[in-house]
Tab-separated table of C-alpha atoms in Angstrom:
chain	number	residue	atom	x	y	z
A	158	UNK	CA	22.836	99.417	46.251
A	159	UNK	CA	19.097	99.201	46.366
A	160	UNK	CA	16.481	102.403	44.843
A	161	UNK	CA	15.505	103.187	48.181
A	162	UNK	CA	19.656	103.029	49.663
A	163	UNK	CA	20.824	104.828	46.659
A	164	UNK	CA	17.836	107.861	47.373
A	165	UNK	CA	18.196	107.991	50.900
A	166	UNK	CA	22.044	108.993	49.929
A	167	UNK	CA	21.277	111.160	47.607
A	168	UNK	CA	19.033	113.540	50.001
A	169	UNK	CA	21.680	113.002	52.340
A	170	UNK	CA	24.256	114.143	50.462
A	171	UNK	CA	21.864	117.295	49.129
A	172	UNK	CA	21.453	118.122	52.747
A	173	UNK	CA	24.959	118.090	53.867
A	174	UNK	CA	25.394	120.295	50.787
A	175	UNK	CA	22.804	122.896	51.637
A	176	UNK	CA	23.667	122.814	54.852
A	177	UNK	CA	27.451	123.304	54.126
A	178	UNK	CA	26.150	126.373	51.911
A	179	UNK	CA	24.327	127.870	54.598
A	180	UNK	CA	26.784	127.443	57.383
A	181	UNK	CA	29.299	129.194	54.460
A	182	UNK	CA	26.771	132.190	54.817
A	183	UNK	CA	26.280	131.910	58.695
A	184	UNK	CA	30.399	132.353	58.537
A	185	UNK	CA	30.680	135.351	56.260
A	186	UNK	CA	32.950	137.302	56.596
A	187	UNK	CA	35.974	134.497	57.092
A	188	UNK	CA	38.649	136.695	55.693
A	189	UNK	CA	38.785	140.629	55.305
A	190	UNK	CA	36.690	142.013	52.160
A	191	UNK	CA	38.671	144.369	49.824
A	192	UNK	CA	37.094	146.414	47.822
A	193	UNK	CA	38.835	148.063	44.895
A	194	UNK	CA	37.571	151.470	43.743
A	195	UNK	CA	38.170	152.500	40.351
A	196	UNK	CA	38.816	156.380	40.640
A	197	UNK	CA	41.493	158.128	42.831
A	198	UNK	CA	41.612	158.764	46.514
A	199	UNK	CA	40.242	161.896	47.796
A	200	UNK	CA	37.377	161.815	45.095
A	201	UNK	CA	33.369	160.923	45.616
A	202	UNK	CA	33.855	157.258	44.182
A	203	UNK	CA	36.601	156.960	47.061
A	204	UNK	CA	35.334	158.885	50.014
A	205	UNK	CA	31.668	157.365	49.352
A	206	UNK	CA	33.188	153.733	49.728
A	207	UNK	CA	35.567	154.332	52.591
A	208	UNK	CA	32.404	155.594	54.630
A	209	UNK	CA	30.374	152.493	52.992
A	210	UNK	CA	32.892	149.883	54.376
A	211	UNK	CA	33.113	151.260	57.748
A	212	UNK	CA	29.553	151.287	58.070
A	213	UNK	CA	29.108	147.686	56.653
A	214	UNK	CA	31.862	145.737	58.520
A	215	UNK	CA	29.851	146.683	61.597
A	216	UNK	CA	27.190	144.224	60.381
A	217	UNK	CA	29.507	142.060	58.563
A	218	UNK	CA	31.590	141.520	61.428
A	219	UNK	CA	34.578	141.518	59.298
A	220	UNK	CA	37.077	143.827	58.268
A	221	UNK	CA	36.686	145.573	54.826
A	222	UNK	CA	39.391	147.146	53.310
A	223	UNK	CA	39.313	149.577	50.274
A	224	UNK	CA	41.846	150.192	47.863
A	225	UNK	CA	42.324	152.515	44.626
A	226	UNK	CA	43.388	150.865	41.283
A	227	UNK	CA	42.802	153.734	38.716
A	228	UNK	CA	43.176	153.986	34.952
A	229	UNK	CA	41.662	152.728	32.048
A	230	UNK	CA	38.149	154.758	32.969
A	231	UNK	CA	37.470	152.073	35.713
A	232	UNK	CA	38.553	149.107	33.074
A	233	UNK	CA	41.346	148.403	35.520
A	234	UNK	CA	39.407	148.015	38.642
A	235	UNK	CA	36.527	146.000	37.362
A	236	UNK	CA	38.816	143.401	35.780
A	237	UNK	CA	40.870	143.388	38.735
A	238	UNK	CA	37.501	142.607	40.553
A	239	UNK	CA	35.938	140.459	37.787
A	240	UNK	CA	39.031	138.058	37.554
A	241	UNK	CA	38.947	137.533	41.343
A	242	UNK	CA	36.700	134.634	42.733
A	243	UNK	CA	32.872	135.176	42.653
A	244	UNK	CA	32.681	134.643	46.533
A	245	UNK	CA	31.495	138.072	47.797
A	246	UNK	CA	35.088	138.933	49.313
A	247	UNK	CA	36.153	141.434	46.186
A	248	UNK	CA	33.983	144.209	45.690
A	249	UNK	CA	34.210	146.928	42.950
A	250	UNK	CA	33.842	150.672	44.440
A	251	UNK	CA	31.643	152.181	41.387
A	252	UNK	CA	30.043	154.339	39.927
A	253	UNK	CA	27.731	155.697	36.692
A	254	UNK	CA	31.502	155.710	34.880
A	255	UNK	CA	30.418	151.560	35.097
A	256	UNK	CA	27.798	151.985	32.759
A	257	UNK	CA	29.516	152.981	29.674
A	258	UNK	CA	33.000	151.052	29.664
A	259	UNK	CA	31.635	148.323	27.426
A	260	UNK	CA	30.562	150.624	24.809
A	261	UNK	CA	34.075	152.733	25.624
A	262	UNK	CA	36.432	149.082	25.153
A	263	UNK	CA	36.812	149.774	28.636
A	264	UNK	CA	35.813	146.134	30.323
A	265	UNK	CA	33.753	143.215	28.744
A	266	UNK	CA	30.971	143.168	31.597
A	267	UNK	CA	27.974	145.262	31.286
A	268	UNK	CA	25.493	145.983	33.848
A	269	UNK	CA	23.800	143.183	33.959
A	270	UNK	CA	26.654	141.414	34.971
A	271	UNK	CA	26.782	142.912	38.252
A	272	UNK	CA	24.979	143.793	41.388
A	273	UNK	CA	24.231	147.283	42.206
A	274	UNK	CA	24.675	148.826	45.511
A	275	UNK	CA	23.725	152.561	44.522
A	276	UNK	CA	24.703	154.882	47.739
A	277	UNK	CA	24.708	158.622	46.528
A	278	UNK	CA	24.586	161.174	43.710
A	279	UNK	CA	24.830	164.936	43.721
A	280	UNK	CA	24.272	167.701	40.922
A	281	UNK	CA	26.704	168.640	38.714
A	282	UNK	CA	28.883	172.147	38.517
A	283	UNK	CA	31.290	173.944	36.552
A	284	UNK	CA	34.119	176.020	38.710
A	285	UNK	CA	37.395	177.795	38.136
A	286	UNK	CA	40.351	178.665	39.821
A	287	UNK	CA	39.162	182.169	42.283
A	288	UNK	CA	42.093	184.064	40.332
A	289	UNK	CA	39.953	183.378	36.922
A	290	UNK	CA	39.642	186.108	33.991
A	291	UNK	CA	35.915	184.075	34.012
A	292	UNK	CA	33.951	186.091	35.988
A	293	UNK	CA	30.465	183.932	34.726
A	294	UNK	CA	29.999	180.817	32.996
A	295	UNK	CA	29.420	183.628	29.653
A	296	UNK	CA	32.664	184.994	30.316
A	297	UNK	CA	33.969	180.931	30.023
A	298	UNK	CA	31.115	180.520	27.081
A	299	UNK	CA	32.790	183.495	25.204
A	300	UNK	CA	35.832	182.846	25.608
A	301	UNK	CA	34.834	179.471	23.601
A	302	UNK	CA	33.667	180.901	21.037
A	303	UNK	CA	35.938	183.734	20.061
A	304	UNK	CA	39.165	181.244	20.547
A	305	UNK	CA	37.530	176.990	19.935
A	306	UNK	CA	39.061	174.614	21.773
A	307	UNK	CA	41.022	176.771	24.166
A	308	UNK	CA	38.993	176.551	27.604
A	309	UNK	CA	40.645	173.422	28.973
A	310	UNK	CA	38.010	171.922	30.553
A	311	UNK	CA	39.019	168.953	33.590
A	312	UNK	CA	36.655	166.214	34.770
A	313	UNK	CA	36.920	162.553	35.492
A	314	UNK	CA	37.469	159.615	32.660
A	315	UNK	CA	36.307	159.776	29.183
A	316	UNK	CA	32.585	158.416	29.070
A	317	UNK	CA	32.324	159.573	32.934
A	318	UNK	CA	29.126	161.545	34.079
A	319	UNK	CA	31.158	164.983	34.221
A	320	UNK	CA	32.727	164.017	30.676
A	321	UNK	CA	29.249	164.286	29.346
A	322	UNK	CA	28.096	166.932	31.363
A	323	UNK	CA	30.848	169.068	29.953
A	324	UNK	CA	30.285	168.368	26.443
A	325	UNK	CA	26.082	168.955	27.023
A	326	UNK	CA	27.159	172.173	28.169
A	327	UNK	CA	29.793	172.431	25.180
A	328	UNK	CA	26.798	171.461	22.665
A	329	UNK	CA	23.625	173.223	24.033
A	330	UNK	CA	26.263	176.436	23.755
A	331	UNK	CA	27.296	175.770	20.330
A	332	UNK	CA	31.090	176.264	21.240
A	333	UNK	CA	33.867	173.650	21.166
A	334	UNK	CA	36.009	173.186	24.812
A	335	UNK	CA	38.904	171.738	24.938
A	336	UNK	CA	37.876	168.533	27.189
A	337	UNK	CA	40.499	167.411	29.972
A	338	UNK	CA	40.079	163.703	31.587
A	339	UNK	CA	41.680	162.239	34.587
A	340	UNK	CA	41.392	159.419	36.442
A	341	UNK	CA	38.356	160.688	38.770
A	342	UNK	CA	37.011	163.890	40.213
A	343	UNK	CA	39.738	164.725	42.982
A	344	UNK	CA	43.052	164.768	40.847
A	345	UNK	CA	40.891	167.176	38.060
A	346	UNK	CA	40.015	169.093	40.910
A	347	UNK	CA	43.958	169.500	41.764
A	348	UNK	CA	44.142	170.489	38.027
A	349	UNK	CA	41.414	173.304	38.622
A	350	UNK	CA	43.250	174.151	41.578
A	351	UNK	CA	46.632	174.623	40.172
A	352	UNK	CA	45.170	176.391	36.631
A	353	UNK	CA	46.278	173.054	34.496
A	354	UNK	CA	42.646	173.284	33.171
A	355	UNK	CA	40.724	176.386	33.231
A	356	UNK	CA	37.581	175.063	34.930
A	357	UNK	CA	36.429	171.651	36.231
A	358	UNK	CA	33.342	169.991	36.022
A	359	UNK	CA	32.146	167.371	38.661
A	360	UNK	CA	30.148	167.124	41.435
A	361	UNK	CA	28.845	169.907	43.956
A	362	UNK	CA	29.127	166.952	46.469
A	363	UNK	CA	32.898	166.982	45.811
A	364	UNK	CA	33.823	170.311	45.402
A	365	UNK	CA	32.191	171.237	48.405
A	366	UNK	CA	35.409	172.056	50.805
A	367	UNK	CA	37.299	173.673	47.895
A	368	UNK	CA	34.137	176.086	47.068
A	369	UNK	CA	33.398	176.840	50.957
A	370	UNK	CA	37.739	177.423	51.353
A	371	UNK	CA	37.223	179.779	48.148
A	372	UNK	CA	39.922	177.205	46.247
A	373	UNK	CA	37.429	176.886	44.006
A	374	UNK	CA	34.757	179.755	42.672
A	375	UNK	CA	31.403	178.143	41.115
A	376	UNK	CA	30.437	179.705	37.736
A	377	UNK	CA	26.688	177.454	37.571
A	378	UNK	CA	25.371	174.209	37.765
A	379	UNK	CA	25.083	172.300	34.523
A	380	UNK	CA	21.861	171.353	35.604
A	381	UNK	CA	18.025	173.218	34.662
A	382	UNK	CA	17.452	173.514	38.456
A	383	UNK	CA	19.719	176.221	40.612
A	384	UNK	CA	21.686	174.847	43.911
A	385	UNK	CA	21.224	177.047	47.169
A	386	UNK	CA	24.761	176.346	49.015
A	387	UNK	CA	23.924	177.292	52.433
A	388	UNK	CA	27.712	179.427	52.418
A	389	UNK	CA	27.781	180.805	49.012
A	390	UNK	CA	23.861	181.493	48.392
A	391	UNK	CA	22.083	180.367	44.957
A	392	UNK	CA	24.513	178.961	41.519
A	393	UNK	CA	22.418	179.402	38.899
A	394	UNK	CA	21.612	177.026	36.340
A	395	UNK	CA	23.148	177.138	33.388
A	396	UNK	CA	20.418	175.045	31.619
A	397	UNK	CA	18.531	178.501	31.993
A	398	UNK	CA	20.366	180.031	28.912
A	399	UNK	CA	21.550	176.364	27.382
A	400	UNK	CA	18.298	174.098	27.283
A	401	UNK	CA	19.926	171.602	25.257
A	402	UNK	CA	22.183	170.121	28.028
A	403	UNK	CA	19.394	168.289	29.573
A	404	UNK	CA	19.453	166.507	26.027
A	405	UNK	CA	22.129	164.584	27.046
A	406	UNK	CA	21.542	162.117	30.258
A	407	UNK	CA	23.827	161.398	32.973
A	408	UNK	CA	23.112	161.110	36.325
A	409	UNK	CA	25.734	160.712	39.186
A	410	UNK	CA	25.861	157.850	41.656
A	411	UNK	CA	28.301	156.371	43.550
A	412	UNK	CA	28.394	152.752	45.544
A	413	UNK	CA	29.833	149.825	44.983
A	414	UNK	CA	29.110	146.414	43.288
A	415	UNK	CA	29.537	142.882	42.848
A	416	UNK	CA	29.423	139.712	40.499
A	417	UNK	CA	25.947	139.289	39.922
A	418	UNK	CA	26.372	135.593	40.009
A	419	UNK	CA	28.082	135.321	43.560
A	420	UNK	CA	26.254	133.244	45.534
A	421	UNK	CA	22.617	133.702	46.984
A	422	UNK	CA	23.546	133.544	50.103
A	423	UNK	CA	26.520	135.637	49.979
A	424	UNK	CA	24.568	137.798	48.265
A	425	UNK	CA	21.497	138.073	50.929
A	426	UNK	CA	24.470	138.548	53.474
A	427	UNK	CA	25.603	141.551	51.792
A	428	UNK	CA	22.004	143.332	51.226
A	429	UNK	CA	21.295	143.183	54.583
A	430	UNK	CA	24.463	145.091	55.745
A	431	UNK	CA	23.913	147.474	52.678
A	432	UNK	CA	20.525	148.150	54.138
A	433	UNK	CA	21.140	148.723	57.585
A	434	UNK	CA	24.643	150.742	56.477
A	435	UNK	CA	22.330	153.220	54.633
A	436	UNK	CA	21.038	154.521	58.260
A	437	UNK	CA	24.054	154.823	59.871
A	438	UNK	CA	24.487	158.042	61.195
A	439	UNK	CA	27.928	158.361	59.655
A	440	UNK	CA	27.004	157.855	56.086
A	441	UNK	CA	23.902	160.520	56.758
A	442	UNK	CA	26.135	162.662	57.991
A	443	UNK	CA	28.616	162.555	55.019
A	444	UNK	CA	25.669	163.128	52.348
A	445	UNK	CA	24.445	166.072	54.456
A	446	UNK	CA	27.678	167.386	54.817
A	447	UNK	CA	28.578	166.748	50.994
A	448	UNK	CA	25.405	167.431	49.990
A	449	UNK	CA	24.445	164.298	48.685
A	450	UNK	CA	21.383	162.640	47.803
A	451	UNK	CA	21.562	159.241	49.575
A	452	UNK	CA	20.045	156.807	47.046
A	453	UNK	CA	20.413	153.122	49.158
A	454	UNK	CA	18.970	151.423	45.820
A	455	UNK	CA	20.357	148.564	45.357
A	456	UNK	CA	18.663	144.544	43.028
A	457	UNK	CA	16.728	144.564	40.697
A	458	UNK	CA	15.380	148.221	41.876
A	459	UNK	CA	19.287	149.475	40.562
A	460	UNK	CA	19.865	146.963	37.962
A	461	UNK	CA	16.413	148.437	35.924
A	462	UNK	CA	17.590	152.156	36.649
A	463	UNK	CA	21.710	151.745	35.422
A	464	UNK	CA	20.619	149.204	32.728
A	465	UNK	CA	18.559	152.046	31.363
A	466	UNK	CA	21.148	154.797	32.064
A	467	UNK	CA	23.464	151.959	29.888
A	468	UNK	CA	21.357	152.198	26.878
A	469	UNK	CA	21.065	155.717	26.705
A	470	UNK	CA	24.530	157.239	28.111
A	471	UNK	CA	26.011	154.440	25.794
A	472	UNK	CA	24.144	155.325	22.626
A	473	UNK	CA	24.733	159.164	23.137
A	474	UNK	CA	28.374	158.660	23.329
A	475	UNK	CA	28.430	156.198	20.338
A	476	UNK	CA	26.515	159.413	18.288
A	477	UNK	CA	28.985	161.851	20.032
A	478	UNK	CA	31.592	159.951	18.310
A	479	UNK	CA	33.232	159.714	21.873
A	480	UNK	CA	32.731	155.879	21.670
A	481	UNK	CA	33.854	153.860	19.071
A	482	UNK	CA	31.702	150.599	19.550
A	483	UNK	CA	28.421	150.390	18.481
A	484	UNK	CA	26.295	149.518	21.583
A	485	UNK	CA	24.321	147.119	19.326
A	486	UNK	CA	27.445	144.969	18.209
A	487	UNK	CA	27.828	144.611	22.279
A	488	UNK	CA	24.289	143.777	23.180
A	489	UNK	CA	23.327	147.317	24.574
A	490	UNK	CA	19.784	148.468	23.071
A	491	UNK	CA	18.966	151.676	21.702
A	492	UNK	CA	16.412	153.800	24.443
């Protein structure tokens, strides 16, 4: 075969190849999508995804199906997800818990291994069973002190936002709490609910029904800012009296991700659902009725903000002497 005969088939072949590529993209969704959330049912992780997938599959035009494979502070999940073909039909329902299971022995991946779909966040709180001898978050702080290690405090997995919101509180008070994890927000909130753990830290978002049902009774935010619950008036902050907890970051989202090296044109498929799913009514609706702040960050926009929540949630945890890793041995750098 001649120069010319052997070139011509070559661009032919390249452009049956892109054009087999981009009629893959025209056709996606050809199977359902499943996505496999990492925390329990019932929680924010969960309930944010479940509303996520209904709202995308109406721009997909395909069916996409959510699932809960817990333990292992979201290890489980994201190998689950990670071991699955990089095609854009297994998504991982996430969260901030993501960015520290690398540091935590968790899951190999770190963030920038992914791609970010970042949906919602909400402030955090600290609430006991109504029935409580705690009265106020000093009642709880006392109680700490006079007796260490005897509050039982519940919140999601070890290196999870509430984890470290619990121990800024712990710290900034100088007392030591008795810290309680579970496999996401909703089954510590069952904990709170049934007095296995003497308070529960999570999300405001999530403990929303339980505080307006009085199943739950808010003792403050473990935040420097106050939350006005339309029902329940003002919770005060308890970074008022304890500074120090803003010395520890962690900031909640929830969302979902994928392999960041699924294909560009799987992936373009997927952003543009993402981005008209964040103006569906139904997910506004949820954050307002949650009281979520809906983020719809998602790229290199979410990669820069998580990779830098990485470094420093990581490190802090590493110091703690929560994490056993050192970030640097795992190619996390110090803030």
């Amino acid at each position: 075969m001649s120069y010319s005969n052997s070139l011509k088939a070559a661009l032919v072949l390249s452009g049956a190849l892109l054009m087999s590529q981009g009629a893959y993209a025209q056709d996606f969704p050809e199977k359902p999508i499943d996505v496999t959330v990492w925390a329990s049912a019932g929680g924010g992780t969960d309930t944010t995804n479940r509303f996520l997938a209904e709202a995308m599959q109406k721009h997909l035009g395909g069916k996409v199906n959510v699932s809960n494979r817990t333990g292992g502070g979201g290890g489980i999940a994201m190998n689950h997800v990670w071991n699955q073909p990089h095609d854009g039909y297994t998504w991982l329902g996430a969260s901030e818990a993501m960015q520290v299971v690398k540091v935590m022995g968790y899951h190999e991946t770190g963030t920038q291994d992914w791609r970010w779909y970042m949906v919602a966040g909400a402030p955090g709180v600290i609430s006991v069973h109504p029935d409580s001898e705690f009265e106020t978050l000093d009642d709880l702080i006392e109680a700490a002190r006079e007796n260490p290690n005897s509050v039982r405090v519940g919140h999601c997995a070890i290196g999870c936002v509430w984890h470290m919101r619990a121990i800024a509180l712990g710290q900034a008070a100088d007392v030591e709490l008795n810290y309680i994890p579970f496999d996401g927000s909703s089954p510590a909130h069952m904990a709170g609910l049934t007095r296995e753990v003497d308070a529960v830290v999570s999300g405001v978002a999530e403990q929303t029904e339980f505080l307006k049902a009085g199943k739950l009774r808010a003792l403050g935010m473990i935040e420097m800012e106050p939350f006005d619950f339309p029902e329940l008036g003002e919770i005060p902050a308890a970074g008022v009296k304890y500074p120090r907890i803003q010395e520890i970051p962690a900031v909640q989202w929830l969302g979902m991700a994928i392999p960041a090296d699924t294909p560009a044109d799987i992936i373009a498929e997927i952003d543009e659902a993402f981005e008209k799913a964040m103006e569906d009514p139904k997910i506004k609706a949820l954050a307002e009725e949650r009281m979520f702040s809906l983020y719809g960050e998602y790229g290199e926009e979410a990669e820069t903000r998580l990779q830098a929540m990485e470094n420093a949630m990581s490190w802090k945890l590493f110091e703690m002497g929560v994490a056993t890793t050192s970030p640097d041995t795992v190619g996390i750098a110090k803030p």
